[in-house]
Tab-separated table of C-alpha atoms and ligand atoms in Angstrom:
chain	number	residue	atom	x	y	z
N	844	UNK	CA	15.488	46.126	-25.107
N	845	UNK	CA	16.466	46.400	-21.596
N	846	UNK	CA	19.637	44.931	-20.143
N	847	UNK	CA	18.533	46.193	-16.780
N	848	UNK	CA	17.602	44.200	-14.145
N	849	UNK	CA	15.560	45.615	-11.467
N	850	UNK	CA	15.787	46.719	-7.789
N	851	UNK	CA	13.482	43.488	-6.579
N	852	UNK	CA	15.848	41.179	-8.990
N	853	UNK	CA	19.067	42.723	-7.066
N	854	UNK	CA	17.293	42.192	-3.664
N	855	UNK	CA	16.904	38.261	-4.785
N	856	UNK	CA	19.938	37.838	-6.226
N	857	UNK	CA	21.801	39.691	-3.422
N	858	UNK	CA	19.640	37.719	-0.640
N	859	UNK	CA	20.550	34.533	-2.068
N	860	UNK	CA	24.161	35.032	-2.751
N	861	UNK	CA	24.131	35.901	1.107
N	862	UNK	CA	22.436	32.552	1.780
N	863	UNK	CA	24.852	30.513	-0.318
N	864	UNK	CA	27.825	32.246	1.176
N	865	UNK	CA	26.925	31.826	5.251
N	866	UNK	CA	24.341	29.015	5.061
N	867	UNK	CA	25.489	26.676	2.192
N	868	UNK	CA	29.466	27.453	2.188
N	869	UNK	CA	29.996	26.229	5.562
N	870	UNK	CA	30.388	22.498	5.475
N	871	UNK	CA	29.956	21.529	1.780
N	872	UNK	CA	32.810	20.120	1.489
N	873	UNK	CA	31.978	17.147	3.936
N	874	UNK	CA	28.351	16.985	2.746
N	875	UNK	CA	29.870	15.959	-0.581
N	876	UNK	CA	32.295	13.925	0.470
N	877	UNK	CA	29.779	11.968	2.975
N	878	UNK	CA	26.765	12.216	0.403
N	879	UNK	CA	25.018	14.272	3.039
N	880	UNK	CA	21.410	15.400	2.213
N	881	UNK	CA	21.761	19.062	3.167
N	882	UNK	CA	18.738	19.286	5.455
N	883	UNK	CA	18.799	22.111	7.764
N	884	UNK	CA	20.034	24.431	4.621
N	885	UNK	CA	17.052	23.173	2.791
N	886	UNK	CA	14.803	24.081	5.547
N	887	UNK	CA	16.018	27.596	5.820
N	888	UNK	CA	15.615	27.926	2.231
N	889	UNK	CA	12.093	26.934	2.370
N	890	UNK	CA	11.773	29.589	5.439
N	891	UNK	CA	13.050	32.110	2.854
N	892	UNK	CA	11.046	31.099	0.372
N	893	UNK	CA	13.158	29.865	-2.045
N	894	UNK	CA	11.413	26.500	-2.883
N	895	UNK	CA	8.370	28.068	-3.771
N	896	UNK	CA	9.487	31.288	-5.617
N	897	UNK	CA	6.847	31.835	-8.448
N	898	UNK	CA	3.798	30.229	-6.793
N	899	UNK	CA	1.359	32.486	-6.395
N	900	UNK	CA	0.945	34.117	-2.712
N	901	UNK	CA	-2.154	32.867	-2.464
N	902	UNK	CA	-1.014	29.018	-2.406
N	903	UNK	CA	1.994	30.232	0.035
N	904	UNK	CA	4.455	31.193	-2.549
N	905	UNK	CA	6.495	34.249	-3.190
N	906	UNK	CA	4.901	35.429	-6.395
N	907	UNK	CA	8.271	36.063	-8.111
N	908	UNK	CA	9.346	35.508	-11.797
N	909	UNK	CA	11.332	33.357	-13.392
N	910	UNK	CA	14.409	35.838	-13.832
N	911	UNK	CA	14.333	36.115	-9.909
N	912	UNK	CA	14.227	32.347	-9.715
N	913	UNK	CA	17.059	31.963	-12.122
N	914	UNK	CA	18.970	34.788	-10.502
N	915	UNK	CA	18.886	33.006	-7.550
N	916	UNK	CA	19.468	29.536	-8.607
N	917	UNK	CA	22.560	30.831	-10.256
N	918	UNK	CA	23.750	32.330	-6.775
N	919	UNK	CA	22.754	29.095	-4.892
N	920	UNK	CA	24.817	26.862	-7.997
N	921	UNK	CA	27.763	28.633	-7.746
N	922	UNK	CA	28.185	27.098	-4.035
N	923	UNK	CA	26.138	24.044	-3.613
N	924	UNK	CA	24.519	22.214	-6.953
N	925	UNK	CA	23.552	19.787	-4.065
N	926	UNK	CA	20.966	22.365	-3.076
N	927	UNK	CA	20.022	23.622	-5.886
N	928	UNK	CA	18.852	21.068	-7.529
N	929	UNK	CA	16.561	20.242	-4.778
N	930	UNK	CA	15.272	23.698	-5.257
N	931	UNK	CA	15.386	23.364	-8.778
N	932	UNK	CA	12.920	20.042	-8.128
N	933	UNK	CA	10.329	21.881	-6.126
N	934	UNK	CA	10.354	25.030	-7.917
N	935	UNK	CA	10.440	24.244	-11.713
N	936	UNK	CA	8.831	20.620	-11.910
N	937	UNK	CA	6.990	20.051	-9.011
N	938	UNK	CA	5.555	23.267	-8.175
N	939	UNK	CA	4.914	24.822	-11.439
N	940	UNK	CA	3.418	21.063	-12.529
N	941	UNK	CA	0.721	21.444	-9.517
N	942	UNK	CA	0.034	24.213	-9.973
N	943	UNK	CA	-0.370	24.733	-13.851
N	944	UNK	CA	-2.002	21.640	-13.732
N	945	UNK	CA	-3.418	20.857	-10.584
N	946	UNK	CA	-6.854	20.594	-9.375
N	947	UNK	CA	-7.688	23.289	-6.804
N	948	UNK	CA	-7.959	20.488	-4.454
N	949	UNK	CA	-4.978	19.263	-5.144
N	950	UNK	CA	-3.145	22.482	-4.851
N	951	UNK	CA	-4.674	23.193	-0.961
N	952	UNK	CA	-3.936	19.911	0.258
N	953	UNK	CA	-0.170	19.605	-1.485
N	954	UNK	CA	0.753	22.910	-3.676
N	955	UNK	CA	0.299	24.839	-0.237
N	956	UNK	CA	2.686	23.102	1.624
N	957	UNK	CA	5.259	22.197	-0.551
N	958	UNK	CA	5.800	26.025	-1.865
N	959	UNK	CA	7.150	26.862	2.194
N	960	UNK	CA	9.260	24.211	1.637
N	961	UNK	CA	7.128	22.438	5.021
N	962	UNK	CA	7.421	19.273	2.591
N	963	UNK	CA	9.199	18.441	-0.287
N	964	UNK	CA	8.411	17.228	-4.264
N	965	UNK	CA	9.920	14.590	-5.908
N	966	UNK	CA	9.345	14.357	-10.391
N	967	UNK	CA	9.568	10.985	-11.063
N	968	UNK	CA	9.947	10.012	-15.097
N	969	UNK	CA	12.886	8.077	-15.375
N	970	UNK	CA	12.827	4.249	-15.322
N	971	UNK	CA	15.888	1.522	-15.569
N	972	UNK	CA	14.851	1.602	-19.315
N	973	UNK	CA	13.509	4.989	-20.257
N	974	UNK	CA	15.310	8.191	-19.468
N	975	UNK	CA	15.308	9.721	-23.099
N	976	UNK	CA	12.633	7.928	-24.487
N	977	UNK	CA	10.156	9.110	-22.404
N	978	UNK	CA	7.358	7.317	-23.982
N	979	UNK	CA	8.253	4.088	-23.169
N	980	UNK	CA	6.959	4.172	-19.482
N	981	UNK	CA	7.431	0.185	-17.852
N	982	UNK	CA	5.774	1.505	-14.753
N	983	UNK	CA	2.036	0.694	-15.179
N	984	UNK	CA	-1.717	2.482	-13.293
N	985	UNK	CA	-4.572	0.568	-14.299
N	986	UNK	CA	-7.608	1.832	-13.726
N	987	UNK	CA	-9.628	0.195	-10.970
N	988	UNK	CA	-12.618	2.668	-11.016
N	989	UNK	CA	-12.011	4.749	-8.403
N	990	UNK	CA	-8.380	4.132	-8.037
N	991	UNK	CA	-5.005	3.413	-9.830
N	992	UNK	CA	-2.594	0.386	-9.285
N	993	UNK	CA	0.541	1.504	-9.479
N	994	UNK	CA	3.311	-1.326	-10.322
N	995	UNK	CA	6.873	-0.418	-11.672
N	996	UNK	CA	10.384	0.816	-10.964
N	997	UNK	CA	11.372	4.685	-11.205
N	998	UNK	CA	15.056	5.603	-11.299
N	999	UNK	CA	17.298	8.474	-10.404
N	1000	UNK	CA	14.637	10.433	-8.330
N	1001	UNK	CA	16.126	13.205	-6.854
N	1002	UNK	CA	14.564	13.803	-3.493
N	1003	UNK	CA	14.001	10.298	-3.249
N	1004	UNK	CA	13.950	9.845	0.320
N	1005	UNK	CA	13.535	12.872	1.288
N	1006	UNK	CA	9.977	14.182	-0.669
N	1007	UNK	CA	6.840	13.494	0.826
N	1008	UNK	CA	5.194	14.197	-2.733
N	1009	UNK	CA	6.145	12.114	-5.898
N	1010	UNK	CA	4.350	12.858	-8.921
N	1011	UNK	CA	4.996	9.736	-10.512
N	1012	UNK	CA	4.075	9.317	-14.655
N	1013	UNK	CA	3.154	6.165	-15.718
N	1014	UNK	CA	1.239	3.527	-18.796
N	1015	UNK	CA	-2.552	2.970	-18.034
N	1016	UNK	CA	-3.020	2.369	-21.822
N	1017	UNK	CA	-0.333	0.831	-23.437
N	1018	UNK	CA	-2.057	0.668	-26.895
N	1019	UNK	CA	-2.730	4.498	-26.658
N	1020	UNK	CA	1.125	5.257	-26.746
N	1021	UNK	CA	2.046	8.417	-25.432
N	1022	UNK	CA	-1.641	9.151	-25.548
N	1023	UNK	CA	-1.928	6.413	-22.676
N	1024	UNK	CA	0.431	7.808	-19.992
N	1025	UNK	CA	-0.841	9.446	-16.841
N	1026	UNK	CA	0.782	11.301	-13.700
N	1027	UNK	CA	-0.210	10.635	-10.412
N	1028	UNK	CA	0.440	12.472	-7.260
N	1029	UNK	CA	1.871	10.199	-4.879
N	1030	UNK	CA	2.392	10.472	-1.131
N	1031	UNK	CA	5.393	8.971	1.109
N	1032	UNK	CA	3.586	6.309	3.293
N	1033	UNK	CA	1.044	4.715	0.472
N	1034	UNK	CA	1.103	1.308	1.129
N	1035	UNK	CA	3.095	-0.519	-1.398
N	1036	UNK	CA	5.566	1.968	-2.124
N	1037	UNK	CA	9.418	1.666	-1.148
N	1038	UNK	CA	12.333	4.062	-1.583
N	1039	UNK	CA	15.261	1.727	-2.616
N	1040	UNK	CA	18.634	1.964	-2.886
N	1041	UNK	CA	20.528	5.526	-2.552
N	1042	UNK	CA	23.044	6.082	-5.429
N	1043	UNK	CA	26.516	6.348	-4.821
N	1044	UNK	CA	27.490	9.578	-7.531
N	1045	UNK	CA	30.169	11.451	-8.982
N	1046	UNK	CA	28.563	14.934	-8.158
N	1047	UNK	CA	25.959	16.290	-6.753
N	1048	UNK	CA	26.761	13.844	-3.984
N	1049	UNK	CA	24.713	16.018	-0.907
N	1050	UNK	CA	21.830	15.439	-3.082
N	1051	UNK	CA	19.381	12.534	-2.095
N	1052	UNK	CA	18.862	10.103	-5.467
N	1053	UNK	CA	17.215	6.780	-5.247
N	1054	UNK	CA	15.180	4.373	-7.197
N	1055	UNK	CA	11.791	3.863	-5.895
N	1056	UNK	CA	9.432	0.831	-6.535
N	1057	UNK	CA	5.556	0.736	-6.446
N	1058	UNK	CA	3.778	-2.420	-5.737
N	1059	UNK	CA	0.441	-2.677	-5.861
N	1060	UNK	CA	-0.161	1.159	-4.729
N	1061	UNK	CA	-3.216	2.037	-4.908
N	1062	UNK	CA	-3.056	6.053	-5.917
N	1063	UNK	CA	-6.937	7.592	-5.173
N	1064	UNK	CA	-8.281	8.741	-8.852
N	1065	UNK	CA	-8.282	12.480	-7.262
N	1066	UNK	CA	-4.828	12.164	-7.464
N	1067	UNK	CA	-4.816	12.073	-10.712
N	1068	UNK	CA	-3.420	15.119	-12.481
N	1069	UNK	CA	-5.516	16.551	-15.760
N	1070	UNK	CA	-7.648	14.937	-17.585
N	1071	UNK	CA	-6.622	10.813	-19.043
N	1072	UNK	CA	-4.106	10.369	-20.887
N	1073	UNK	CA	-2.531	13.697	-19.945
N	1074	UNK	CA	0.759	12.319	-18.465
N	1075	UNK	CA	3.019	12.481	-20.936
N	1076	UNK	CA	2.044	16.272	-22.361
N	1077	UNK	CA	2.640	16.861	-18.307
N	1078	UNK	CA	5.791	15.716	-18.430
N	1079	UNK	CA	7.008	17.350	-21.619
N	1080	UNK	CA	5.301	20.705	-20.180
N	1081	UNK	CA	6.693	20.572	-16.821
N	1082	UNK	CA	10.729	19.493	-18.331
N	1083	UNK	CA	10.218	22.456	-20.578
N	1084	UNK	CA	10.170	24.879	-17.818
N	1085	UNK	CA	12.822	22.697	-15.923
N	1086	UNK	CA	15.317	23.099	-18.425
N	1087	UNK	CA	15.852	26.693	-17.499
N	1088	UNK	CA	16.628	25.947	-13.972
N	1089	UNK	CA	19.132	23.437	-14.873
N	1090	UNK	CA	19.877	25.892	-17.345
N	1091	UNK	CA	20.798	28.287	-14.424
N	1092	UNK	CA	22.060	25.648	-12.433
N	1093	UNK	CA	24.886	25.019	-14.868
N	1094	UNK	CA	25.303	28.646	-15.532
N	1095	UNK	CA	26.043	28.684	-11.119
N	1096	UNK	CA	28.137	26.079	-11.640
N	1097	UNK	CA	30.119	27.686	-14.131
N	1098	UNK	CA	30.327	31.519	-12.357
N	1099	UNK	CA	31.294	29.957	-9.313
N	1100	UNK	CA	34.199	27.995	-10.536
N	1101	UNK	CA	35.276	31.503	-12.631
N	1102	UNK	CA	34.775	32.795	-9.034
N	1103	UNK	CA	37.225	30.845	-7.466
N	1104	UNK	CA	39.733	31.314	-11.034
N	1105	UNK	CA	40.006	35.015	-10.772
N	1106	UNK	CA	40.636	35.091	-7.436
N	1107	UNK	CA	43.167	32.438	-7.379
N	1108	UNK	CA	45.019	33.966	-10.337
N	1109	UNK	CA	45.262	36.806	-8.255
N	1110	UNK	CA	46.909	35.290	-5.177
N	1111	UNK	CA	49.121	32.823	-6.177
N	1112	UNK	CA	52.562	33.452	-7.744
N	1113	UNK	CA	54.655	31.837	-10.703
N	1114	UNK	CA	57.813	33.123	-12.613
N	1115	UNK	CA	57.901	35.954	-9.712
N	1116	UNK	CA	54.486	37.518	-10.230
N	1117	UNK	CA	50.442	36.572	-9.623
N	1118	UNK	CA	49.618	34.248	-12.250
N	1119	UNK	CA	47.103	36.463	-13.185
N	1120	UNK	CA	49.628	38.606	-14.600
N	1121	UNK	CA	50.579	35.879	-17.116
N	1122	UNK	CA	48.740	35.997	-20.570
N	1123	UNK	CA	47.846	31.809	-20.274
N	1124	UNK	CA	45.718	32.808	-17.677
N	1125	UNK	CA	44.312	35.671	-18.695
N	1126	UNK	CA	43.335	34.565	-21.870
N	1127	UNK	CA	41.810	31.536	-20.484
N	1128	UNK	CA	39.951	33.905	-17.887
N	1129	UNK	CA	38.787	36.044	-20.527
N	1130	UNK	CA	37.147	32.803	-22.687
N	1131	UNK	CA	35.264	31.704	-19.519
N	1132	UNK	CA	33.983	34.923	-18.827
N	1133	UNK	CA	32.322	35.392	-22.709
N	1134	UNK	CA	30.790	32.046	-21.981
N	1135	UNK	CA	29.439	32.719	-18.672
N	1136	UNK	CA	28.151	35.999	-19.894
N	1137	UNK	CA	26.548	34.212	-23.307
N	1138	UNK	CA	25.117	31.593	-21.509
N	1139	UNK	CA	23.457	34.373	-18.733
N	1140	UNK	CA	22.258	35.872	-21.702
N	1141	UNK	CA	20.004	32.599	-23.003
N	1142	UNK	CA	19.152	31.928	-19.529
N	1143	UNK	CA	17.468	35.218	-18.955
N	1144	UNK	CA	15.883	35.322	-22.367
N	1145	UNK	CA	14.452	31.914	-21.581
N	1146	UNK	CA	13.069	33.294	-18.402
N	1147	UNK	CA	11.705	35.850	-19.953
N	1148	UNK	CA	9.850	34.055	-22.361
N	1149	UNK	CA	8.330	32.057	-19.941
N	1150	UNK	CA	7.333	35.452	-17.785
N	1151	UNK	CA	5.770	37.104	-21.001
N	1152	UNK	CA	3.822	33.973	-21.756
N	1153	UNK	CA	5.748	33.025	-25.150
N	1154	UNK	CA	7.103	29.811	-26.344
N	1155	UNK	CA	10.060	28.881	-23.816
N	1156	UNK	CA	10.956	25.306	-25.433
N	1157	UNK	CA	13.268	26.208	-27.831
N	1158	UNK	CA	14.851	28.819	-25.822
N	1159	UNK	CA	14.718	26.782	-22.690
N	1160	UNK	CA	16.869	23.836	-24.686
N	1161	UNK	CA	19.247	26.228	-26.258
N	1162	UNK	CA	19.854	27.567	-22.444
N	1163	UNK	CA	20.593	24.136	-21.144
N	1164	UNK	CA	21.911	22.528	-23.548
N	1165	UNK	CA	24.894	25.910	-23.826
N	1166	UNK	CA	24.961	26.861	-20.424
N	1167	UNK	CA	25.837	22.945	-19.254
N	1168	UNK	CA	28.485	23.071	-21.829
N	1169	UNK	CA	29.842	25.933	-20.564
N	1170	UNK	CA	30.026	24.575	-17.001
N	1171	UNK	CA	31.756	21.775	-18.211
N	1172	UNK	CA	34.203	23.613	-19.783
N	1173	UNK	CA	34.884	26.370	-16.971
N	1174	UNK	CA	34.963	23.917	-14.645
N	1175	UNK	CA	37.802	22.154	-16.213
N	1176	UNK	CA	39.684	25.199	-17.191
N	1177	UNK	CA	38.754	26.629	-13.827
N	1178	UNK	CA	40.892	23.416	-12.130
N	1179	UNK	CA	43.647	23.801	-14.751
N	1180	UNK	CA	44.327	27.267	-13.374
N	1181	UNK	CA	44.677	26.211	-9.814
N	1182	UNK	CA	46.979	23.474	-11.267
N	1183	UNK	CA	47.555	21.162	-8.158
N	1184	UNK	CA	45.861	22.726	-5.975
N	1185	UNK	CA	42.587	22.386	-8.244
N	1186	UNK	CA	42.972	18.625	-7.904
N	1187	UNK	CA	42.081	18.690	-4.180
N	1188	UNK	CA	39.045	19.020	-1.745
N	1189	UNK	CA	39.705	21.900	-0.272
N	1190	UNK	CA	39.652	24.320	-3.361
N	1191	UNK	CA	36.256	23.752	-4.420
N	1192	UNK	CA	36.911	23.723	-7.918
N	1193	UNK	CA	36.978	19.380	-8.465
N	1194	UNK	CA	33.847	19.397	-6.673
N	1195	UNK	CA	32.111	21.530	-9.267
N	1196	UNK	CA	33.887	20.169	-11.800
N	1197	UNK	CA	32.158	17.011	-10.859
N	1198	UNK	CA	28.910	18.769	-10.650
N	1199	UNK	CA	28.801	20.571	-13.785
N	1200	UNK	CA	28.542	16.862	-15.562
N	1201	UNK	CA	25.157	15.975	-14.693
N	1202	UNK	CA	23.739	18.922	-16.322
N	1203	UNK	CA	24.323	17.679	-19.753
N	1204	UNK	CA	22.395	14.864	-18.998
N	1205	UNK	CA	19.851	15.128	-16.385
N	1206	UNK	CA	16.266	16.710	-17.043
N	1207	UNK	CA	17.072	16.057	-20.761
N	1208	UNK	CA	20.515	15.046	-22.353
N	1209	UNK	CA	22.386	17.320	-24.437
N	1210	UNK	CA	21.127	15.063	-27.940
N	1211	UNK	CA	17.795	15.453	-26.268
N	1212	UNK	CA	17.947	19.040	-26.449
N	1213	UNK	CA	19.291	19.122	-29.911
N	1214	UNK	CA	16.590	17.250	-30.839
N	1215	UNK	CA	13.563	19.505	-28.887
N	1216	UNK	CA	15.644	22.704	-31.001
N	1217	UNK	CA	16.141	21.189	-34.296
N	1218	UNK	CA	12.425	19.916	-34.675
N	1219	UNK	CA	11.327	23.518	-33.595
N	1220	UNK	CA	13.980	25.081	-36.316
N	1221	UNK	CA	12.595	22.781	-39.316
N	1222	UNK	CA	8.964	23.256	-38.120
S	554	COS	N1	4.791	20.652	-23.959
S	554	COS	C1	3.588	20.039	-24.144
S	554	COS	N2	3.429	18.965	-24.924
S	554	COS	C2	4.509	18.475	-25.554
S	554	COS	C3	5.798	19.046	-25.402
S	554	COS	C4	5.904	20.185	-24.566
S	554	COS	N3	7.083	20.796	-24.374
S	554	COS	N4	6.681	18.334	-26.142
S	554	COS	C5	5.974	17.343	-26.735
S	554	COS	N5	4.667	17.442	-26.370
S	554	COS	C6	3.558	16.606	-26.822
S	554	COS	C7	3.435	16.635	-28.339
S	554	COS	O1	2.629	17.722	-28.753
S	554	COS	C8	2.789	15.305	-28.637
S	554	COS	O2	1.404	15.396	-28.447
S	554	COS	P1	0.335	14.780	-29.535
S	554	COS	O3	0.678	13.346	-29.674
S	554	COS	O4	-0.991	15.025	-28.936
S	554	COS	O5	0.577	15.531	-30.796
S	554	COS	C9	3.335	14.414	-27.553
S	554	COS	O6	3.801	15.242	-26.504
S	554	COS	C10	4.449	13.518	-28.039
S	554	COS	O7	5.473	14.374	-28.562
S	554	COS	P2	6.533	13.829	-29.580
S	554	COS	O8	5.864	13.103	-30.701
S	554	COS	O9	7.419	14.974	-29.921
S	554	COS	O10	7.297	12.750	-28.686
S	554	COS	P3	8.579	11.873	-28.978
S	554	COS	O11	8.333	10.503	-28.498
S	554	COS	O12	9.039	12.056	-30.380
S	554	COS	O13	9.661	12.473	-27.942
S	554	COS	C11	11.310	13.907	-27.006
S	554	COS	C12	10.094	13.721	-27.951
S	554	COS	C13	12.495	13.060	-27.421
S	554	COS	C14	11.665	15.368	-27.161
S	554	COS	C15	10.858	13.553	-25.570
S	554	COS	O14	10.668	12.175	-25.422
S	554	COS	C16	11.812	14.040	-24.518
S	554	COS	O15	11.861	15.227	-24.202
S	554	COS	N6	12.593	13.108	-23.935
S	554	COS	C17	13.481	13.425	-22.856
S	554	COS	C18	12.803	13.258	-21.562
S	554	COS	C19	13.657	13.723	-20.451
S	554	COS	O16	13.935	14.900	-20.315
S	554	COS	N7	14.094	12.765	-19.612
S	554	COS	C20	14.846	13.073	-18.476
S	554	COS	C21	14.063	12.594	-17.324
S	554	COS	S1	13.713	13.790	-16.150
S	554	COS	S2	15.390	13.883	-15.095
């Protein structure tokens, strides 16, 4: 055992705290309030190669492991969960998916590109009547020979207007099930395919979510990712590694908001002294601070798993599933010790109590995760 991290991991983490403090800080506030994508931060981030941190160099990508990835994505969280799940996106689903799974084709012409961050990824699963149960994909591809028609509705994308790469799952087979299910790569511009409405949300608001719809797209069979039928194992495979950057996205969330606690606690007076002199507050500060430090743990034993090439599924759900609890709850306690001034804009801490939420449900629900650790438990 080794509780060390090491000089490059500091370097990461350090760099990217410094990003999230001068780049992201700096008007997020007003890019939540005025759902505004935050583009020019996203560039820089691709500059610094923080959308493509564990492709390998030779597909334009930094080469890093997951712990640097999660160190950073906890640093980026605890500012802006608007731009870090865009980075979570690229990195975890997108990314990884291509190039785990991609042709070598496929990774030159796309993988390439969207590791500098010159384009964007979008993973697109969910549908107006499957988020959960995955399986039951509306959105159809039938096989024309040497293309797919693509016909459906996909909902929640993040990225939505922004990507210029969707890998889109859908039913070629409905009588094969599961079995049936393929993912496509699909580009911005195919004819037939419209980004629709942008949702209006209680957090992440900077983030960019929309439905899309696919009519009639025809989606060359070279975009195709693995073999027929693959789709669904894709999508299972590529969530799986997702979960631990939500996983670290919640644990941001949730460091940030302590963040902002301590050092509130220690500025503002009650009864004659700093609040953080009072034992309510300690006590409360000391209970976020085990959680935080619990839920670190299970992120970076996730990662780890993943980087030592074991079985990350179980230990990728228990990180999500506690670490979005977590954020939930610090977030809320983290407000309750600014007292009033918690309930406004300009304290940060409503915003990422607002945040924290969609952690328990996006890239896998909380029951969802239960479910993906239970079934591995009674194996
Ligand atoms: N990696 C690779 N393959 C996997 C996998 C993983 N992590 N998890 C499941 N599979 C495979 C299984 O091996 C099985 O393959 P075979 O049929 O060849 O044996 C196949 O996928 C179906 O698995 P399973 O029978 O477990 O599927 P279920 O329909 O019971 O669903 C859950 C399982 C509920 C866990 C799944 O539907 C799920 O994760 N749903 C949530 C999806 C989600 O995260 N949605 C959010 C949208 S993205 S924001």
């Amino acid at each position: 055992m080794n509780f060390q991290l090491t000089e490059e991991h500091l370097a990461v983490q350090a760099a990217a705290r410094e990003f999230a403090q001068t780049e992201l800080l700096p008007g997020v506030i007003e890019r939540d309030e005025h759902q505004k994508f935050p583009a020019e931060q996203i560039k820089k981030m691709g500059e610094l190669g923080f959308l493509g941190m564990m492709v390998d160099p030779k597909y334009n990508g930094g080469g890093m492991d997951t712990i640097s990835y999660v160190l950073a994505m906890e640093e980026i969280s605890k500012v802006d969960a608007s731009a870090s799940v865009v980075m979570s996106v690229n990195n975890s689903l997108v990314c990884w998916g291509l190039e785990k799974y991609g042709t070598e084709e496929q990774k030159q012409k796309y993988l390439t590109r969207l590791a500098t961050g010159e384009i964007i990824g979008a993973f697109c699963l969910s549908e107006p009547e499957a988020g959960s149960d995955a399986t039951s994909q509306r959105t159809t591809a039938e096989d024309k020979g040497d293309y797919y028609l693509l016909n459906g509705t996909k909902n929640w994308i993040t990225n939505g207007s922004t990507a210029s790469v969707y890998l889109v799952i859908a039913q070629t087979d409905p009588e094969k099930k599961h079995r049936g299910i393929n993912a496509f790569i699909v580009e911005r511009g195919m004819e037939g395919f419209q980004v629709g409405l942008k949702e209006n949300k209680l957090g992440i608001r900077g983030s960019d979510t929309h439905s899309l719809m696919f009519t009639d797209v025809k989606v060359p069979k070279e975009n195709r990712i693995g073999e027929d039928g693959f789709g669904f194992k894709f999508a299972m495979s590529t969530l799986a590694g997702g979960r631990i950057g939500i996983a670290a996205q919640a644990l941001g969330i949730a460091s940030g908001a302590f963040e902002l606690a301590v050092k509130y606690s220690k500025e503002r007076k009650a009864f004659g002294v700093e609040i953080a002199k009072h034992q309510a507050i300690q006590f409360k500060l000391a209970d976020m601070a085990t959680n935080i430090e619990a839920a670190r743990m299970l992120c970076l034993k996730a990662a780890f798993h993943k980087d030592t090439h074991q079985d990350y599924g179980m230990s990728g759900a228990m990180a999500k599933l506690f670490a979005s609890k977590v954020a939930m709850e610090t977030t809320v306690e983290a407000v309750q010790v600014h007292g009033g001034y918690g309930f406004v804009k300009e304290y940060h801490v409503e915003r990422l109590m607002r945040d924290a939420k969609i952690t328990q449900i996006y890239e896998g629900t909380s029951e969802i995760q239960k479910i993906v650790i239970s079934r591995e438990l009674l194996k």
